[in-house]
Short mmCIF file of C-alpha atoms in Angstrom, two decimals:
data_model
loop_
_atom_site.label_atom_id
_atom_site.label_comp_id
_atom_site.label_asym_id
_atom_site.label_seq_id
_atom_site.Cartn_x
_atom_site.Cartn_y
_atom_site.Cartn_z
CA UNK A 1 105.49 99.17 119.71
CA UNK A 2 106.08 95.45 119.10
CA UNK A 3 104.57 93.26 121.85
CA UNK A 4 106.90 91.07 123.88
CA UNK A 5 106.77 87.64 122.16
CA UNK A 6 107.04 85.93 125.53
CA UNK A 7 103.99 87.73 126.95
CA UNK A 8 100.58 86.02 127.07
CA UNK A 9 98.64 86.73 123.91
CA UNK A 10 95.68 88.11 125.84
CA UNK A 11 97.80 90.90 127.29
CA UNK A 12 98.17 92.75 124.01
CA UNK A 13 94.76 92.04 122.52
CA UNK A 14 94.48 90.25 119.21
CA UNK A 15 94.87 93.42 117.13
CA UNK A 16 98.14 94.25 118.88
CA UNK A 17 99.86 90.97 118.06
CA UNK A 18 102.46 90.23 115.44
CA UNK A 19 101.92 87.52 112.83
CA UNK A 20 104.34 85.30 114.74
CA UNK A 21 102.30 85.73 117.90
CA UNK A 22 99.04 85.02 116.10
CA UNK A 23 100.41 81.81 114.63
CA UNK A 24 101.76 80.74 118.02
CA UNK A 25 98.34 81.39 119.53
CA UNK A 26 96.65 79.36 116.80
CA UNK A 27 99.01 76.47 117.42
CA UNK A 28 98.41 76.57 121.17
CA UNK A 29 94.66 76.71 120.67
CA UNK A 30 94.33 80.03 122.55
CA UNK A 31 92.31 81.61 119.72
CA UNK A 32 91.57 80.95 116.07
CA UNK A 33 92.01 82.71 112.73
CA UNK A 34 88.28 83.47 112.92
CA UNK A 35 88.78 85.20 116.30
CA UNK A 36 91.71 87.24 114.96
CA UNK A 37 89.87 88.25 111.80
CA UNK A 38 86.77 89.35 113.70
CA UNK A 39 88.96 91.48 115.97
CA UNK A 40 90.72 93.05 112.99
CA UNK A 41 87.43 93.83 111.25
CA UNK A 42 86.14 95.50 114.40
CA UNK A 43 89.33 97.53 114.61
CA UNK A 44 89.03 98.60 110.97
CA UNK A 45 85.48 99.76 111.60
CA UNK A 46 86.70 101.81 114.56
CA UNK A 47 89.68 103.53 112.89
CA UNK A 48 88.56 103.92 109.27
CA UNK A 49 86.45 107.07 109.86
CA UNK A 50 89.48 108.97 111.18
CA UNK A 51 92.49 107.33 109.52
CA UNK A 52 90.94 106.44 106.12
CA UNK A 53 93.41 103.66 105.33
CA UNK A 54 91.08 101.49 103.25
CA UNK A 55 89.58 101.66 99.79
CA UNK A 56 87.57 98.49 100.34
CA UNK A 57 87.01 96.04 103.20
CA UNK A 58 85.76 92.56 102.39
CA UNK A 59 84.34 91.45 105.74
CA UNK A 60 82.26 88.61 104.30
CA UNK A 61 85.09 87.22 102.23
CA UNK A 62 87.61 87.60 105.05
CA UNK A 63 85.39 85.73 107.50
CA UNK A 64 84.90 82.93 105.00
CA UNK A 65 88.67 82.65 104.47
CA UNK A 66 89.26 82.77 108.23
CA UNK A 67 86.70 80.06 108.83
CA UNK A 68 88.43 77.78 106.34
CA UNK A 69 91.80 78.54 107.93
CA UNK A 70 90.39 77.80 111.38
CA UNK A 71 89.30 74.37 110.22
CA UNK A 72 92.70 73.69 108.65
CA UNK A 73 94.44 74.75 111.84
CA UNK A 74 92.12 72.51 113.85
CA UNK A 75 93.14 69.56 111.69
CA UNK A 76 96.81 70.50 111.94
CA UNK A 77 97.01 71.03 108.18
CA UNK A 78 97.86 74.69 107.55
CA UNK A 79 98.58 75.67 103.97
CA UNK A 80 101.66 77.65 105.01
CA UNK A 81 103.18 79.81 107.74
CA UNK A 82 100.65 82.62 107.21
CA UNK A 83 97.53 80.44 107.12
CA UNK A 84 94.82 82.38 108.92
CA UNK A 85 96.83 85.60 109.41
CA UNK A 86 94.99 88.80 108.37
CA UNK A 87 96.77 90.75 105.61
CA UNK A 88 95.95 93.93 103.70
CA UNK A 89 97.06 94.76 100.15
CA UNK A 90 97.77 98.13 98.56
CA UNK A 91 95.27 99.05 95.87
CA UNK A 92 97.91 99.04 93.14
CA UNK A 93 98.25 95.24 93.14
CA UNK A 94 95.69 93.12 91.31
CA UNK A 95 93.37 91.00 93.42
CA UNK A 96 90.90 88.70 91.73
CA UNK A 97 87.28 89.50 92.50
CA UNK A 98 87.71 93.20 93.28
CA UNK A 99 88.61 96.18 91.10
CA UNK A 100 92.07 97.74 91.42
CA UNK A 101 91.21 101.44 91.24
CA UNK A 102 94.71 102.82 91.94
CA UNK A 103 93.38 105.93 93.63
CA UNK A 104 92.08 107.28 90.33
CA UNK A 105 88.72 108.46 89.10
CA UNK A 106 89.93 107.57 85.60
CA UNK A 107 89.79 103.83 86.37
CA UNK A 108 86.28 102.43 85.93
CA UNK A 109 85.34 99.54 88.22
CA UNK A 110 83.52 97.88 85.32
CA UNK A 111 86.38 98.35 82.85
CA UNK A 112 87.89 94.90 83.37
CA UNK A 113 86.98 91.43 84.57
CA UNK A 114 89.31 91.77 87.62
CA UNK A 115 89.88 88.02 87.53
CA UNK A 116 93.64 87.88 88.11
CA UNK A 117 95.87 88.08 91.18
CA UNK A 118 99.20 89.87 91.20
CA UNK A 119 102.03 87.46 92.10
CA UNK A 120 102.21 88.68 95.70
CA UNK A 121 98.45 88.28 96.15
CA UNK A 122 98.52 84.84 94.54
CA UNK A 123 101.21 83.67 96.97
CA UNK A 124 99.20 85.00 99.93
CA UNK A 125 96.05 83.29 98.73
CA UNK A 126 97.84 79.99 98.13
CA UNK A 127 99.24 80.11 101.66
CA UNK A 128 95.88 80.71 103.32
CA UNK A 129 96.41 84.32 104.41
CA UNK A 130 93.16 86.18 105.11
CA UNK A 131 92.75 89.09 102.69
CA UNK A 132 90.77 91.61 104.71
CA UNK A 133 90.97 94.75 102.63
CA UNK A 134 92.56 97.03 100.06
CA UNK A 135 94.61 99.97 101.32
CA UNK A 136 94.77 103.51 99.97
CA UNK A 137 97.33 104.99 97.60
CA UNK A 138 97.85 108.37 95.95
CA UNK A 139 96.77 108.28 92.34
CA UNK A 140 98.84 105.57 90.61
CA UNK A 141 101.29 105.74 93.53
CA UNK A 142 102.88 108.90 92.14
CA UNK A 143 103.93 110.73 95.34
CA UNK A 144 105.28 110.28 98.86
CA UNK A 145 102.03 111.10 100.69
CA UNK A 146 98.66 109.39 100.49
CA UNK A 147 95.72 111.40 99.26
CA UNK A 148 93.87 110.99 96.00
CA UNK A 149 90.91 112.39 94.07
CA UNK A 150 89.18 109.02 94.56
CA UNK A 151 89.64 108.26 98.26
CA UNK A 152 90.60 111.56 99.89
CA UNK A 153 93.26 111.91 102.59
CA UNK A 154 94.80 109.05 104.57
CA UNK A 155 95.95 110.16 108.02
CA UNK A 156 98.58 109.19 110.54
CA UNK A 157 97.43 107.10 113.52
CA UNK A 158 99.88 109.01 115.73
CA UNK A 159 98.23 112.33 114.88
CA UNK A 160 95.34 112.42 112.43
CA UNK A 161 96.16 115.99 111.45
CA UNK A 162 99.39 114.62 109.92
CA UNK A 163 100.09 112.61 106.78
CA UNK A 164 100.67 108.89 106.85
CA UNK A 165 103.29 109.29 104.15
CA UNK A 166 103.08 107.37 100.92
CA UNK A 167 102.58 106.01 98.54
CA UNK A 168 101.84 102.91 100.66
CA UNK A 169 100.32 105.18 103.30
CA UNK A 170 97.16 103.15 103.74
CA UNK A 171 99.20 100.02 104.37
CA UNK A 172 101.45 101.63 106.99
CA UNK A 173 98.57 103.38 108.71
CA UNK A 174 96.60 100.12 108.83
CA UNK A 175 99.46 98.21 110.46
CA UNK A 176 100.16 101.01 112.94
CA UNK A 177 96.47 101.27 113.89
CA UNK A 178 96.06 97.54 114.51
CA UNK A 179 94.03 96.89 111.36
CA UNK A 180 95.96 93.68 110.47
CA UNK A 181 99.59 92.93 111.34
CA UNK A 182 100.82 92.57 107.75
CA UNK A 183 100.44 94.55 104.55
CA UNK A 184 101.92 94.43 101.06
CA UNK A 185 102.95 97.76 99.61
CA UNK A 186 105.01 99.03 96.71
CA UNK A 187 108.09 101.25 96.69
CA UNK A 188 109.24 103.21 93.64
CA UNK A 189 111.05 106.04 95.41
CA UNK A 190 110.52 105.29 99.08
CA UNK A 191 106.86 104.34 99.08
CA UNK A 192 107.23 101.55 101.65
CA UNK A 193 109.92 103.21 103.77
CA UNK A 194 108.43 106.73 103.90
CA UNK A 195 105.08 105.71 105.45
CA UNK A 196 106.79 103.12 107.64
CA UNK A 197 108.94 105.89 109.10
CA UNK A 198 106.04 108.31 109.54
CA UNK A 199 103.76 105.67 111.10
CA UNK A 200 106.28 103.91 113.35
CA UNK A 201 106.24 100.49 111.70
CA UNK A 202 108.74 98.35 109.79
CA UNK A 203 109.03 98.58 106.02
CA UNK A 204 111.34 96.73 103.64
CA UNK A 205 112.09 97.45 100.01
CA UNK A 206 113.75 94.19 98.94
CA UNK A 207 116.27 93.83 96.15
CA UNK A 208 114.51 94.43 92.85
CA UNK A 209 113.08 91.16 91.55
CA UNK A 210 112.97 89.45 94.92
CA UNK A 211 109.15 89.75 94.93
CA UNK A 212 107.76 89.17 91.41
CA UNK A 213 105.58 91.92 89.96
CA UNK A 214 102.83 91.71 87.36
CA UNK A 215 101.71 93.77 85.58
CA UNK A 216 105.01 95.60 85.28
CA UNK A 217 105.02 98.99 86.98
CA UNK A 218 104.67 102.02 84.68
CA UNK A 219 107.71 103.35 86.56
CA UNK A 220 109.74 100.40 85.33
CA UNK A 221 112.50 98.87 87.41
CA UNK A 222 112.33 101.60 90.04
CA UNK A 223 109.29 99.98 91.61
CA UNK A 224 109.50 97.10 94.09
CA UNK A 225 106.84 95.31 96.14
CA UNK A 226 107.61 95.03 99.83
CA UNK A 227 106.27 94.08 103.27
CA UNK A 228 105.03 96.54 105.89
CA UNK A 229 104.80 94.89 109.30
CA UNK A 230 105.14 95.40 113.04
CA UNK A 231 108.72 94.11 113.18
CA UNK A 232 111.55 92.63 111.15
CA UNK A 233 110.73 89.02 112.07
CA UNK A 234 107.26 89.37 110.58
CA UNK A 235 108.71 91.01 107.47
CA UNK A 236 111.03 88.04 106.97
CA UNK A 237 108.08 85.69 107.29
CA UNK A 238 106.04 87.68 104.79
CA UNK A 239 108.98 88.11 102.40
CA UNK A 240 109.54 84.35 102.29
CA UNK A 241 105.94 83.90 101.17
CA UNK A 242 105.87 86.79 98.68
CA UNK A 243 109.13 85.72 97.03
CA UNK A 244 107.56 82.61 95.55
CA UNK A 245 108.26 82.37 91.81
CA UNK A 246 105.85 83.61 89.16
CA UNK A 247 106.46 83.12 85.45
CA UNK A 248 104.70 86.39 84.58
CA UNK A 249 107.67 88.47 85.80
CA UNK A 250 110.62 87.92 83.46
CA UNK A 251 112.89 89.93 85.81
CA UNK A 252 112.25 87.92 88.98
CA UNK A 253 115.23 86.61 90.93
CA UNK A 254 115.80 82.94 91.72
CA UNK A 255 114.21 81.72 94.94
CA UNK A 256 116.16 82.77 98.03
CA UNK A 257 116.78 80.73 101.16
CA UNK A 258 114.25 81.28 103.93
CA UNK A 259 115.07 83.98 106.47
CA UNK A 260 112.08 83.72 108.79
CA UNK A 261 113.44 80.93 110.99
CA UNK A 262 116.66 82.83 111.71
CA UNK A 263 114.67 85.92 112.72
CA UNK A 264 112.04 84.27 114.91
CA UNK A 265 111.01 86.30 117.97
CA UNK A 266 113.35 85.73 120.87
CA UNK A 267 116.41 84.90 118.77
CA UNK A 268 119.66 86.65 119.69
CA UNK A 269 119.86 89.99 117.92
CA UNK A 270 123.59 90.33 118.57
CA UNK A 271 124.21 87.34 116.33
CA UNK A 272 122.79 89.37 113.45
CA UNK A 273 125.29 92.24 113.58
CA UNK A 274 128.41 91.07 115.38
CA UNK A 275 131.41 91.77 113.18
CA UNK A 276 129.45 93.65 110.51
CA UNK A 277 131.10 96.69 108.94
CA UNK A 278 128.55 99.50 109.14
CA UNK A 279 128.87 102.92 107.52
CA UNK A 280 126.89 105.63 109.27
CA UNK A 281 126.04 108.66 107.14
CA UNK A 282 124.03 111.19 109.17
CA UNK A 283 123.38 113.58 106.26
CA UNK A 284 124.92 112.12 103.08
CA UNK A 285 127.94 114.34 103.50
CA UNK A 286 126.06 117.44 104.54
CA UNK A 287 123.70 117.31 101.56
CA UNK A 288 120.59 116.87 103.75
CA UNK A 289 119.35 119.07 106.60
CA UNK A 290 118.13 116.63 109.29
CA UNK A 291 116.17 117.80 112.33
CA UNK A 292 118.14 117.52 115.58
CA UNK A 293 115.66 115.08 117.18
CA UNK A 294 115.91 112.73 114.21
CA UNK A 295 119.69 113.00 114.13
CA UNK A 296 119.89 112.11 117.84
CA UNK A 297 117.50 109.14 117.55
CA UNK A 298 119.31 107.69 114.55
CA UNK A 299 122.69 108.13 116.22
CA UNK A 300 121.36 106.27 119.28
CA UNK A 301 120.27 103.37 117.04
CA UNK A 302 123.70 103.27 115.42
CA UNK A 303 125.35 103.25 118.84
CA UNK A 304 123.18 100.30 119.79
CA UNK A 305 124.42 98.40 116.72
CA UNK A 306 127.97 99.10 117.86
CA UNK A 307 127.16 97.86 121.35
CA UNK A 308 125.90 94.64 119.76
CA UNK A 309 129.27 94.05 118.13
CA UNK A 310 129.17 95.85 114.77
CA UNK A 311 132.15 97.92 113.61
CA UNK A 312 130.71 101.37 112.94
CA UNK A 313 132.42 104.17 111.04
CA UNK A 314 130.94 107.57 110.28
CA UNK A 315 131.49 107.82 106.54
CA UNK A 316 129.51 109.00 103.52
CA UNK A 317 128.98 107.12 100.27
CA UNK A 318 130.26 108.70 97.07
CA UNK A 319 126.78 109.87 96.24
CA UNK A 320 125.76 113.13 94.59
CA UNK A 321 122.02 113.74 94.72
CA UNK A 322 120.55 111.94 91.67
CA UNK A 323 117.18 113.69 91.90
CA UNK A 324 117.13 115.01 88.32
CA UNK A 325 117.83 111.56 86.92
CA UNK A 326 115.12 110.14 89.17
CA UNK A 327 112.69 112.84 88.00
CA UNK A 328 113.37 111.99 84.37
CA UNK A 329 112.61 108.31 84.94
CA UNK A 330 109.64 109.00 87.22
CA UNK A 331 107.99 111.77 85.23
CA UNK A 332 108.32 109.98 81.88
CA UNK A 333 106.81 106.88 83.50
CA UNK A 334 103.85 108.96 84.66
CA UNK A 335 103.47 110.49 81.21
CA UNK A 336 103.44 107.08 79.57
CA UNK A 337 100.94 105.79 82.15
CA UNK A 338 98.43 108.52 81.36
CA UNK A 339 99.14 108.86 77.64
CA UNK A 340 95.89 107.15 76.66
CA UNK A 341 93.63 109.47 78.68
CA UNK A 342 91.28 111.92 76.99
CA UNK A 343 91.34 115.62 77.81
CA UNK A 344 88.24 115.14 79.95
CA UNK A 345 89.86 112.30 81.88
CA UNK A 346 93.01 114.33 82.47
CA UNK A 347 90.91 116.92 84.26
CA UNK A 348 90.03 114.21 86.80
CA UNK A 349 93.69 113.63 87.72
CA UNK A 350 95.45 114.90 90.83
CA UNK A 351 96.77 118.35 89.75
CA UNK A 352 100.30 117.45 90.83
CA UNK A 353 100.19 114.29 88.76
CA UNK A 354 99.04 116.33 85.74
CA UNK A 355 102.06 118.58 86.24
CA UNK A 356 104.64 115.80 86.29
CA UNK A 357 102.97 114.11 83.30
CA UNK A 358 103.33 117.33 81.32
CA UNK A 359 106.95 117.59 82.42
CA UNK A 360 107.64 113.98 81.48
CA UNK A 361 106.04 114.40 78.06
CA UNK A 362 108.58 117.10 77.29
CA UNK A 363 111.63 114.94 78.04
CA UNK A 364 113.34 113.17 75.16
CA UNK A 365 114.68 109.65 74.68
CA UNK A 366 118.17 111.12 75.02
CA UNK A 367 117.15 112.65 78.37
CA UNK A 368 115.92 109.24 79.46
CA UNK A 369 119.13 107.50 78.42
CA UNK A 370 121.20 110.15 80.18
CA UNK A 371 119.24 109.39 83.36
CA UNK A 372 119.95 105.69 82.86
CA UNK A 373 123.66 106.56 82.63
CA UNK A 374 123.44 108.36 85.99
CA UNK A 375 121.65 105.37 87.45
CA UNK A 376 124.23 102.90 86.22
CA UNK A 377 127.08 104.98 87.58
CA UNK A 378 125.31 105.30 90.92
CA UNK A 379 124.97 101.53 91.05
CA UNK A 380 128.68 101.17 90.32
CA UNK A 381 129.55 103.61 93.12
CA UNK A 382 127.37 101.84 95.64
CA UNK A 383 128.73 98.47 94.55
CA UNK A 384 132.24 99.71 95.28
CA UNK A 385 131.09 101.18 98.59
CA UNK A 386 129.77 97.82 99.72
CA UNK A 387 133.11 96.14 99.15
CA UNK A 388 134.18 98.04 102.27
CA UNK A 389 130.92 98.17 104.23
CA UNK A 390 128.20 95.57 104.76
CA UNK A 391 125.49 98.11 105.56
CA UNK A 392 124.87 101.81 105.16
CA UNK A 393 122.81 103.48 107.90
CA UNK A 394 121.03 106.83 107.42
CA UNK A 395 117.88 108.49 108.68
CA UNK A 396 114.92 107.25 106.68
CA UNK A 397 113.66 110.82 106.38
CA UNK A 398 115.01 114.19 107.56
CA UNK A 399 111.63 115.20 109.03
CA UNK A 400 108.67 113.64 110.83
CA UNK A 401 105.10 113.62 109.53
CA UNK A 402 103.73 117.00 108.43
CA UNK A 403 100.21 118.21 107.70
CA UNK A 404 97.90 115.76 105.95
CA UNK A 405 96.74 116.58 102.44
CA UNK A 406 99.92 118.38 101.33
CA UNK A 407 102.64 117.07 99.01
CA UNK A 408 105.37 119.05 100.77
CA UNK A 409 105.61 120.65 104.23
CA UNK A 410 104.25 124.17 104.38
CA UNK A 411 107.01 126.76 104.09
CA UNK A 412 109.64 124.18 103.11
CA UNK A 413 110.29 125.66 99.69
CA UNK A 414 110.17 122.20 98.13
CA UNK A 415 108.37 121.86 94.82
CA UNK A 416 107.87 118.09 94.76
CA UNK A 417 107.84 115.26 97.33
CA UNK A 418 111.37 114.28 96.36
CA UNK A 419 112.60 117.43 98.13
CA UNK A 420 112.03 115.88 101.56
CA UNK A 421 112.88 112.23 100.68
CA UNK A 422 116.57 112.44 99.71
CA UNK A 423 117.51 109.29 101.65
CA UNK A 424 115.05 106.97 99.92
CA UNK A 425 114.88 107.35 96.13
CA UNK A 426 118.63 106.83 95.46
CA UNK A 427 118.25 103.19 96.48
CA UNK A 428 115.40 102.62 94.06
CA UNK A 429 117.79 103.73 91.33
CA UNK A 430 120.35 101.17 92.56
CA UNK A 431 117.74 98.46 93.35
CA UNK A 432 119.34 97.71 96.73
CA UNK A 433 117.45 96.33 99.73
CA UNK A 434 116.61 99.07 102.22
CA UNK A 435 114.48 99.03 105.37
CA UNK A 436 113.02 101.61 107.73
CA UNK A 437 113.08 100.70 111.41
CA UNK A 438 111.32 102.83 114.08
CA UNK A 439 113.90 104.23 116.49
CA UNK A 440 112.10 106.85 118.58
CA UNK A 441 109.65 109.73 118.57
CA UNK A 442 110.09 113.48 118.40
CA UNK A 443 108.79 116.04 120.86
CA UNK A 444 105.32 115.83 119.31
CA UNK A 445 105.23 112.04 119.74
CA UNK A 446 105.70 111.43 116.00
CA UNK A 447 107.73 108.39 114.92
CA UNK A 448 111.31 108.56 113.64
CA UNK A 449 112.84 105.95 111.34
CA UNK A 450 116.38 104.75 110.75
CA UNK A 451 117.22 103.33 107.31
CA UNK A 452 119.40 100.26 106.81
CA UNK A 453 120.71 99.74 103.27
CA UNK A 454 122.46 96.60 102.05
CA UNK A 455 124.24 95.58 98.88
CA UNK A 456 122.06 94.01 96.19
CA UNK A 457 120.79 90.57 97.18
CA UNK A 458 121.68 91.11 100.85
CA UNK A 459 118.04 91.25 102.00
CA UNK A 460 118.65 88.74 104.78
CA UNK A 461 121.50 90.84 106.15
CA UNK A 462 119.32 93.96 106.26
CA UNK A 463 116.61 91.98 108.06
CA UNK A 464 119.09 90.53 110.55
CA UNK A 465 120.39 93.97 111.50
CA UNK A 466 116.87 95.34 111.80
CA UNK A 467 115.89 92.37 113.97
CA UNK A 468 118.85 93.13 116.23
CA UNK A 469 117.40 96.59 116.87
CA UNK A 470 114.05 95.06 117.80
CA UNK A 471 115.52 92.39 120.06
CA UNK A 472 117.71 94.95 121.82
CA UNK A 473 114.76 97.26 122.43
CA UNK A 474 116.08 100.06 120.24
CA UNK A 475 113.13 99.74 117.85
CA UNK A 476 110.40 99.89 120.51
CA UNK A 477 108.27 103.05 120.40
CA UNK A 478 104.95 103.96 122.04
CA UNK A 479 101.79 102.75 120.33
CA UNK A 480 99.51 105.34 118.67
CA UNK A 481 97.04 107.11 120.92
CA UNK A 482 94.27 104.80 122.10
CA UNK A 483 91.67 107.25 120.81
CA UNK A 484 92.61 106.51 117.21
#
């Protein structure tokens, strides 16, 4: 799906270009940030009625920002590497000047001044990125699909009868549909990687603390901010910007060295994986039933990594399913988040969210601490695992996108969204970097994702391996249907 970086910009159309390609076009004078932003706004207008990826689009503000960026580019004085690049932001992150409604009818637009940027948004604004719109989320980001009482159902650009995934479903759908090349999402149990896999784009959950967060997530240290992009090179570029320090997050990590230059389009992908020790776990030791088409596509991606010089071994981490511990942490977070609501306001909530809040309210402090014990032991086990292996490779999900508007696939027997996301939430518990890379489509033309997991702080390594898949062609999949 990623355009060839060596191809003329006009061949793909402005809404089909990566951020790297847009910046290269700006520098060559082929087109301007104003041209790119107008094209993106036209694309949003075309796809929003069917995909429903946006809560709010600020066309006037985006054009003003793009005009200023165009003038800076003309003078040769860009504010940063993303100056003039259109970006969307998930409607869980504060953005000064617009309300952050979080997919909920319980949040009143006039309840706050809305005069503060989240750290990620502040870094984008400081670097001249063009903030074109706010993307949809399930209510408070509570589940792995994107529909809410406030904004309705967000759909998959590959098949609008299917879900985009979630909770950053609006962000992934927007990138896949050509409605801006970059988006900032959040991931508390897979919420960047799930929609990236379903929508055929790249999603990275960095090491916890790599991108500062403020306000703190109600789900605590499970929740990370992360880039959703068209390829790994763009994600590295965006991550470098978003990782800028912010004193409001006491848990932020020290600034990391830049990764974008090493992952520029056209760089040798083999250099990213040669000699790496890669563990390939097709089903976490038989714990997960993976569809045959997904299993075959992921295996093909792993074989490509081996062809590029990685040492690959089929081996499973010492990992029992930690879903009950995750539920304790997740459900109590939801209960705390909604604790202040009146009985009338609770009736406005997504019914599934009401259910997990009631469940969480019934769990004790000892239950919570027991879940923390499971989490700490899981982190120890994965730390030991990574003394032998640089990366763990799994499917991102065991299924492709199912019907839109449902929390679980019909007839699956699953009660909650965690039933079909067993590859994602364990690595929120451990805070490791994990990415979803598109690696094929199933018989219905729906995208398949492969997940790359690194040890804590090895974000650059995960990005390098993902970039190798793009450079080698293993991550290229067909674009969504032109009718979308």
